C-alpha cells in the first residue's frame, strides 16, 4: 500500500465524494503501516505560505464533509501554517492524522505505588501480572496502542509478562531497559541502591544499559547485577525453584549482595531507618535467604553471625558499626 498515492487519488479525483474519503480514513484508522507513513510524510514537510495553507486545509474539510470532534479540527487548523509543503497534500496528511487520532480514546498514564512494608498485585491491560514490592512505583498506560508495550519502574517487582511476540514488552528503570516477549523474572532497582538486580526464572530477556550503551541477553537461571558507580554488570547463576519459592512466601533472598543494598531493602520492608556508619561494612557481601517471615531483629542477627558488627538501636534509628 502506498499511502501517499491513495491520499492524492482520493483528494484530487473530481469523482471522489466525501463518503469515499471518509471510508478510506476509517478503513485504515488502525493500520500501523498507515500510521508510519503518515508520520514520515509529516516529518518531511516544510513551512510555506500561511494564507494558502489555511485555504487548502479549509478546502479539505469542506470536501470531505466530515465532522469529527471540533477540538481536533481546531488543533489541525492552528498547526497547518507550520507543517505545509506542496500546499494541499501535507495539509491533507495532517488532517488525516489528526482525524484518525481524534476518533481514538487518548491513552492515560497511571501510577501504581506501594508504601513501606506493603506488597500488592497489579494487572496490566495486556494481562501481564506484577507482584509489586515495598516502596515501589510503576507508571503504565491504561491501554497498549503501539507496537511497544512500555512501562516505567523504580523499586522491586516480580513480573509474569503476557506473551505477545508482535508487541515487545519494555521496562525502563532509567539506568537500563529490559525487553521481553513473555517471561517471568524479578527486577530490583531502587534509586538509592548501588546495585540493581534482575533474576530470570523463565523465558528470555535482553537488557540495554543507558550509560554504556551495552546490551546483554539473559537466560533462565541467570541473575544480572548492574553497578551504578562503575556502570558495569556481572552475571551469576541461581536456583530457580528456590527463588520462586521465596517469592511465593514473600521472602527475601540475598545472593552475593552488598550489605548496604540489603539494608536499603530491609528499611523498606520493615519501615525502619537503618544507617551503616562504616563504608567498608556497607561493601561486605552476603549470601542469605529468609522465607519464614523472620523479624528484622532475626535477620540482622543472622547477618551478624560472626559477631563482627555492632548494632545499636536508638528510638527511631538502627545504626550499624564495625566492631573493634
CSV table of C-alpha atoms in Angstrom, one decimal:
chain,number,residue,atom,x,y,z
A,1,UNK,CA,0.0,0.0,0.0
A,2,UNK,CA,1.3,3.5,-0.9
A,3,UNK,CA,-0.4,5.9,1.4
A,4,UNK,CA,0.7,9.0,-0.5
A,5,UNK,CA,-0.8,7.7,-3.8
A,6,UNK,CA,-4.0,6.7,-2.1
A,7,UNK,CA,-4.5,10.1,-0.5
A,8,UNK,CA,-3.6,12.0,-3.6
A,9,UNK,CA,-6.0,10.0,-5.7
A,10,UNK,CA,-8.9,10.4,-3.3
A,11,UNK,CA,-8.2,14.1,-2.8
A,12,UNK,CA,-7.6,15.2,-6.4
A,13,UNK,CA,-10.0,12.9,-8.2
A,14,UNK,CA,-13.1,15.1,-9.0
A,15,UNK,CA,-15.2,11.9,-9.0
A,16,UNK,CA,-14.3,11.1,-5.4
A,17,UNK,CA,-17.1,12.0,-3.0
A,18,UNK,CA,-16.8,12.7,0.8
A,19,UNK,CA,-18.1,9.2,1.6
A,20,UNK,CA,-15.2,7.6,-0.3
A,21,UNK,CA,-12.6,9.7,1.5
A,22,UNK,CA,-14.1,9.1,4.9
A,23,UNK,CA,-14.4,5.4,4.1
A,24,UNK,CA,-10.7,5.2,3.3
A,25,UNK,CA,-9.8,7.0,6.5
A,26,UNK,CA,-11.9,4.7,8.7
A,27,UNK,CA,-10.7,1.6,6.9
A,28,UNK,CA,-7.1,2.4,7.7
A,29,UNK,CA,-7.6,4.0,11.2
A,30,UNK,CA,-5.8,1.2,13.0
A,31,UNK,CA,-3.2,0.4,10.3
A,32,UNK,CA,0.3,0.6,11.7
A,33,UNK,CA,1.8,1.0,8.3
A,34,UNK,CA,-0.5,3.8,7.5
A,35,UNK,CA,0.5,5.5,10.8
A,36,UNK,CA,4.1,5.1,9.9
A,37,UNK,CA,3.7,6.6,6.5
A,38,UNK,CA,1.6,9.5,7.9
A,39,UNK,CA,4.4,10.3,10.4
A,40,UNK,CA,7.1,10.0,7.7
A,41,UNK,CA,5.2,12.4,5.4
A,42,UNK,CA,4.7,14.9,8.2
A,43,UNK,CA,8.4,14.7,9.2
A,44,UNK,CA,9.3,15.7,5.6
A,45,UNK,CA,7.1,18.7,5.4
A,46,UNK,CA,8.4,22.3,5.5
A,47,UNK,CA,6.8,25.7,6.0
A,48,UNK,CA,5.0,27.5,3.2
A,49,UNK,CA,2.6,30.4,2.6
A,50,UNK,CA,0.3,30.6,5.6
A,51,UNK,CA,-2.7,32.0,3.7
A,52,UNK,CA,-2.6,29.4,1.0
A,53,UNK,CA,-2.1,26.7,3.6
A,54,UNK,CA,-5.1,27.7,5.6
A,55,UNK,CA,-7.1,27.9,2.4
A,56,UNK,CA,-6.1,24.4,1.3
A,57,UNK,CA,-6.8,23.0,4.7
A,58,UNK,CA,-10.3,24.6,4.7
A,59,UNK,CA,-11.0,23.1,1.3
A,60,UNK,CA,-10.2,19.6,2.6
A,61,UNK,CA,-12.6,20.0,5.5
A,62,UNK,CA,-15.3,21.1,3.0
A,63,UNK,CA,-14.6,18.4,0.5
A,64,UNK,CA,-14.7,15.5,3.0
A,65,UNK,CA,-17.8,16.7,4.7
A,66,UNK,CA,-16.6,15.1,8.0
A,67,UNK,CA,-17.3,16.5,11.4
A,68,UNK,CA,-15.0,14.8,14.0
A,69,UNK,CA,-14.6,16.4,17.3
A,70,UNK,CA,-14.2,20.2,16.9
A,71,UNK,CA,-11.1,20.4,19.1
A,72,UNK,CA,-9.1,18.1,16.7
A,73,UNK,CA,-10.0,20.2,13.7
A,74,UNK,CA,-9.2,23.4,15.6
A,75,UNK,CA,-5.8,22.0,16.5
A,76,UNK,CA,-5.1,20.9,12.9
A,77,UNK,CA,-6.1,24.4,11.7
A,78,UNK,CA,-3.7,26.1,14.1
A,79,UNK,CA,-0.8,23.8,13.2
A,80,UNK,CA,-1.5,23.8,9.4
A,81,UNK,CA,0.5,27.0,8.8
A,82,UNK,CA,3.6,25.4,10.2
A,83,UNK,CA,3.6,22.0,8.5
A,84,UNK,CA,2.8,22.5,4.9
A,85,UNK,CA,4.6,21.5,1.8
A,86,UNK,CA,3.3,21.3,-1.7
A,87,UNK,CA,0.2,23.1,-0.2
A,88,UNK,CA,-2.7,20.6,-0.2
A,89,UNK,CA,-1.1,17.2,0.2
A,90,UNK,CA,0.8,17.8,3.5
A,91,UNK,CA,-2.3,19.5,5.0
A,92,UNK,CA,-4.4,16.6,3.9
A,93,UNK,CA,-2.0,14.2,5.5
A,94,UNK,CA,-2.0,16.3,8.7
A,95,UNK,CA,-5.8,16.3,8.7
A,96,UNK,CA,-6.0,12.6,8.2
A,97,UNK,CA,-3.6,12.0,11.0
A,98,UNK,CA,-5.4,14.3,13.5
A,99,UNK,CA,-8.8,13.0,12.4
A,100,UNK,CA,-7.8,9.4,13.0
A,101,UNK,CA,-6.4,10.1,16.4
A,102,UNK,CA,-9.3,12.2,17.4
A,103,UNK,CA,-11.5,9.1,17.0
A,104,UNK,CA,-9.5,7.1,19.4
A,105,UNK,CA,-9.6,7.3,23.2
A,106,UNK,CA,-6.5,9.0,24.5
A,107,UNK,CA,-4.0,6.8,26.4
A,108,UNK,CA,-4.0,7.6,30.1
A,109,UNK,CA,-0.8,7.1,32.1
A,110,UNK,CA,-1.4,5.7,35.5
A,111,UNK,CA,0.8,5.4,38.6
A,112,UNK,CA,0.8,2.4,40.9
A,113,UNK,CA,2.8,2.7,44.1
A,114,UNK,CA,3.3,0.9,47.4
A,115,UNK,CA,4.4,2.2,50.8
A,116,UNK,CA,6.8,0.9,53.4
A,117,UNK,CA,6.2,-2.8,54.3
A,118,UNK,CA,3.5,-3.1,51.6
A,119,UNK,CA,3.2,-5.7,48.8
A,120,UNK,CA,0.4,-5.5,46.2
A,121,UNK,CA,-0.6,-7.1,42.9
A,122,UNK,CA,-1.1,-5.2,39.6
A,123,UNK,CA,-2.5,-6.5,36.3
A,124,UNK,CA,-1.9,-4.5,33.1
A,125,UNK,CA,-4.2,-4.2,30.1
A,126,UNK,CA,-2.4,-6.9,28.2
A,127,UNK,CA,-2.8,-9.4,31.0
A,128,UNK,CA,0.7,-9.0,32.4
A,129,UNK,CA,0.6,-9.6,36.2
A,130,UNK,CA,3.1,-7.9,38.6
A,131,UNK,CA,3.8,-8.6,42.3
A,132,UNK,CA,4.9,-5.2,43.5
A,133,UNK,CA,7.2,-5.0,46.5
A,134,UNK,CA,7.5,-2.3,49.1
A,135,UNK,CA,8.3,1.3,48.2
A,136,UNK,CA,7.9,0.7,44.5
A,137,UNK,CA,6.4,2.9,41.8
A,138,UNK,CA,5.2,1.8,38.4
A,139,UNK,CA,4.0,4.1,35.7
A,140,UNK,CA,2.0,2.4,33.0
A,141,UNK,CA,-0.7,3.1,30.3
A,142,UNK,CA,-4.3,2.1,30.7
A,143,UNK,CA,-4.0,0.5,27.2
A,144,UNK,CA,-1.3,-0.5,24.8
A,145,UNK,CA,-1.9,1.1,21.5
A,146,UNK,CA,1.6,1.0,19.9
A,147,UNK,CA,3.9,-1.8,18.7
A,148,UNK,CA,5.8,-1.5,22.1
A,149,UNK,CA,4.3,-2.2,25.5
A,150,UNK,CA,6.4,0.1,27.7
A,151,UNK,CA,6.2,0.9,31.4
A,152,UNK,CA,8.5,2.7,33.9
A,153,UNK,CA,9.5,1.4,37.3
A,154,UNK,CA,11.6,2.1,40.4
A,155,UNK,CA,11.7,-0.4,43.3
A,156,UNK,CA,11.2,-4.1,43.2
A,157,UNK,CA,8.6,-6.3,41.4
A,158,UNK,CA,8.1,-9.8,40.1
A,159,UNK,CA,6.8,-9.9,36.5
A,160,UNK,CA,4.8,-12.5,34.7
A,161,UNK,CA,4.6,-10.9,31.2
A,162,UNK,CA,1.8,-11.9,28.9
A,163,UNK,CA,3.1,-13.4,25.6
A,164,UNK,CA,2.6,-11.3,22.6
A,165,UNK,CA,5.5,-11.8,20.1
A,166,UNK,CA,4.3,-8.9,17.9
A,167,UNK,CA,4.4,-6.3,20.7
A,168,UNK,CA,7.6,-6.4,22.8
A,169,UNK,CA,7.3,-5.5,26.4
A,170,UNK,CA,9.8,-3.0,27.8
A,171,UNK,CA,10.5,-1.9,31.4
A,172,UNK,CA,12.6,1.3,31.8
A,173,UNK,CA,14.3,1.9,35.1
A,174,UNK,CA,16.3,4.9,34.0
A,175,UNK,CA,19.6,3.1,34.2
A,176,UNK,CA,18.6,0.3,31.8
A,177,UNK,CA,15.8,-1.1,29.7
A,178,UNK,CA,14.5,-4.7,30.0
A,179,UNK,CA,12.9,-6.1,26.8
A,180,UNK,CA,10.8,-9.2,27.0
A,181,UNK,CA,8.2,-11.1,24.9
A,182,UNK,CA,6.6,-13.2,27.6
A,183,UNK,CA,8.5,-14.4,30.6
A,184,UNK,CA,8.9,-14.4,34.4
A,185,UNK,CA,11.6,-12.5,36.3
A,186,UNK,CA,12.2,-10.4,39.4
A,187,UNK,CA,13.6,-6.9,39.0
A,188,UNK,CA,15.1,-4.7,41.7
A,189,UNK,CA,16.1,-1.1,41.0
A,190,UNK,CA,15.9,1.4,43.9
A,191,UNK,CA,17.3,4.9,43.1
A,192,UNK,CA,19.4,4.9,46.3
A,193,UNK,CA,20.9,1.4,45.9
A,194,UNK,CA,24.4,1.0,44.5
A,195,UNK,CA,23.4,-2.1,42.6
A,196,UNK,CA,20.3,-3.2,40.6
A,197,UNK,CA,19.4,-6.8,40.0
A,198,UNK,CA,17.4,-8.9,37.6
A,199,UNK,CA,16.8,-12.6,38.2
A,200,UNK,CA,15.2,-14.5,35.2
A,201,UNK,CA,13.1,-17.6,36.0
A,202,UNK,CA,11.5,-18.4,32.7
A,203,UNK,CA,11.8,-17.2,29.0
A,204,UNK,CA,14.4,-14.8,27.8
A,205,UNK,CA,15.1,-11.1,28.2
A,206,UNK,CA,17.6,-8.6,26.9
A,207,UNK,CA,19.0,-5.6,28.9
A,208,UNK,CA,20.2,-2.4,27.4
A,209,UNK,CA,22.3,-0.2,29.7
A,210,UNK,CA,21.8,3.5,29.1
A,211,UNK,CA,25.2,4.9,30.2
A,212,UNK,CA,27.5,2.5,28.4
A,213,UNK,CA,25.2,1.6,25.5
A,214,UNK,CA,26.0,-2.1,26.1
A,215,UNK,CA,23.4,-4.9,25.7
A,216,UNK,CA,23.1,-8.3,27.3
A,217,UNK,CA,20.9,-11.4,26.7
A,218,UNK,CA,19.8,-13.3,29.8
A,219,UNK,CA,18.8,-16.9,30.1
A,220,UNK,CA,16.7,-18.7,32.8
A,221,UNK,CA,18.6,-19.2,36.0
A,222,UNK,CA,20.8,-16.2,35.4
A,223,UNK,CA,21.0,-13.2,37.7
A,224,UNK,CA,22.4,-9.9,36.4
A,225,UNK,CA,23.7,-7.3,38.7
A,226,UNK,CA,24.3,-3.8,37.5
A,227,UNK,CA,26.7,-1.5,39.4
A,228,UNK,CA,25.6,2.2,39.0
A,229,UNK,CA,29.0,3.5,40.1
A,230,UNK,CA,31.2,1.5,37.7
A,231,UNK,CA,28.4,1.3,35.1
A,232,UNK,CA,29.3,-2.3,34.6
A,233,UNK,CA,27.4,-5.5,35.1
A,234,UNK,CA,28.0,-9.1,36.3
A,235,UNK,CA,26.1,-12.4,35.8
A,236,UNK,CA,25.8,-15.4,38.0
A,237,UNK,CA,23.5,-18.4,38.3
A,238,UNK,CA,20.9,-19.2,40.9
A,239,UNK,CA,18.4,-21.9,41.8
A,240,UNK,CA,15.1,-21.0,40.0
A,241,UNK,CA,12.9,-23.3,42.2
A,242,UNK,CA,14.3,-22.0,45.4
A,243,UNK,CA,14.0,-18.4,44.2
A,244,UNK,CA,10.4,-18.8,43.1
A,245,UNK,CA,9.5,-20.4,46.4
A,246,UNK,CA,11.0,-17.4,48.3
A,247,UNK,CA,8.8,-15.1,46.1
A,248,UNK,CA,5.7,-17.1,46.8
A,249,UNK,CA,6.5,-16.9,50.5
A,250,UNK,CA,7.1,-13.1,50.2
A,251,UNK,CA,10.6,-13.9,51.5
A,252,UNK,CA,14.0,-12.3,50.9
A,253,UNK,CA,17.0,-13.7,49.0
A,254,UNK,CA,20.4,-12.1,49.0
A,255,UNK,CA,22.8,-13.6,46.5
A,256,UNK,CA,26.2,-12.1,46.9
A,257,UNK,CA,24.5,-8.8,47.8
A,258,UNK,CA,26.2,-5.7,49.4
A,259,UNK,CA,25.2,-5.1,53.0
A,260,UNK,CA,24.4,-1.5,52.0
A,261,UNK,CA,21.8,-2.7,49.5
A,262,UNK,CA,20.5,-5.3,51.9
A,263,UNK,CA,19.9,-2.6,54.5
A,264,UNK,CA,18.1,-0.5,51.9
A,265,UNK,CA,15.7,-3.3,51.2
A,266,UNK,CA,15.2,-4.1,54.9
A,267,UNK,CA,14.5,-0.5,55.7
A,268,UNK,CA,11.6,-0.5,53.1
A,269,UNK,CA,10.3,-3.9,54.2
A,270,UNK,CA,10.2,-3.1,57.9
A,271,UNK,CA,9.7,0.7,57.7
A,272,UNK,CA,12.8,1.3,59.8
A,273,UNK,CA,15.7,3.7,59.3
A,274,UNK,CA,18.9,1.8,59.2
A,275,UNK,CA,22.3,3.6,58.9
A,276,UNK,CA,25.7,1.9,58.3
A,277,UNK,CA,28.4,4.0,59.8
A,278,UNK,CA,31.3,2.3,58.1
A,279,UNK,CA,31.7,2.3,54.3
A,280,UNK,CA,33.7,-0.9,54.4
A,281,UNK,CA,30.9,-2.6,56.3
A,282,UNK,CA,28.4,-1.4,53.7
A,283,UNK,CA,30.5,-3.1,50.9
A,284,UNK,CA,30.6,-6.5,52.6
A,285,UNK,CA,28.7,-9.2,50.6
A,286,UNK,CA,26.3,-11.8,51.9
A,287,UNK,CA,24.5,-15.0,50.8
A,288,UNK,CA,21.3,-15.4,52.8
A,289,UNK,CA,17.6,-16.2,52.5
A,290,UNK,CA,14.7,-15.6,54.7
A,291,UNK,CA,11.4,-17.3,53.8
A,292,UNK,CA,9.8,-17.9,57.2
A,293,UNK,CA,8.5,-14.4,58.0
A,294,UNK,CA,11.6,-13.6,60.1
A,295,UNK,CA,11.6,-10.3,62.0
A,296,UNK,CA,14.1,-7.6,61.4
A,297,UNK,CA,16.0,-8.5,64.6
A,298,UNK,CA,16.2,-12.1,63.5
A,299,UNK,CA,17.5,-11.1,60.0
A,300,UNK,CA,20.1,-8.7,61.5
A,301,UNK,CA,21.2,-11.4,63.9
A,302,UNK,CA,21.8,-13.9,61.1
A,303,UNK,CA,23.8,-11.3,59.1
A,304,UNK,CA,25.9,-10.7,62.2
A,305,UNK,CA,26.7,-14.4,62.8
A,306,UNK,CA,30.4,-13.7,63.0
A,307,UNK,CA,29.6,-11.0,65.7
A,308,UNK,CA,31.8,-8.5,63.8
A,309,UNK,CA,29.1,-5.9,63.7
A,310,UNK,CA,27.9,-3.6,66.5
A,311,UNK,CA,24.2,-3.0,66.1
A,312,UNK,CA,22.9,-0.1,68.1
A,313,UNK,CA,19.1,0.6,68.4
A,314,UNK,CA,18.0,4.1,69.1
A,315,UNK,CA,14.5,5.4,69.4
A,316,UNK,CA,13.8,5.5,65.6
A,317,UNK,CA,17.2,4.5,64.1
A,318,UNK,CA,19.3,1.4,63.9
A,319,UNK,CA,23.0,2.1,63.5
A,320,UNK,CA,25.5,-0.5,62.3
A,321,UNK,CA,29.2,-0.2,63.2
A,322,UNK,CA,32.2,-2.4,62.6
A,323,UNK,CA,33.0,-3.9,66.0
A,324,UNK,CA,36.6,-3.0,67.1
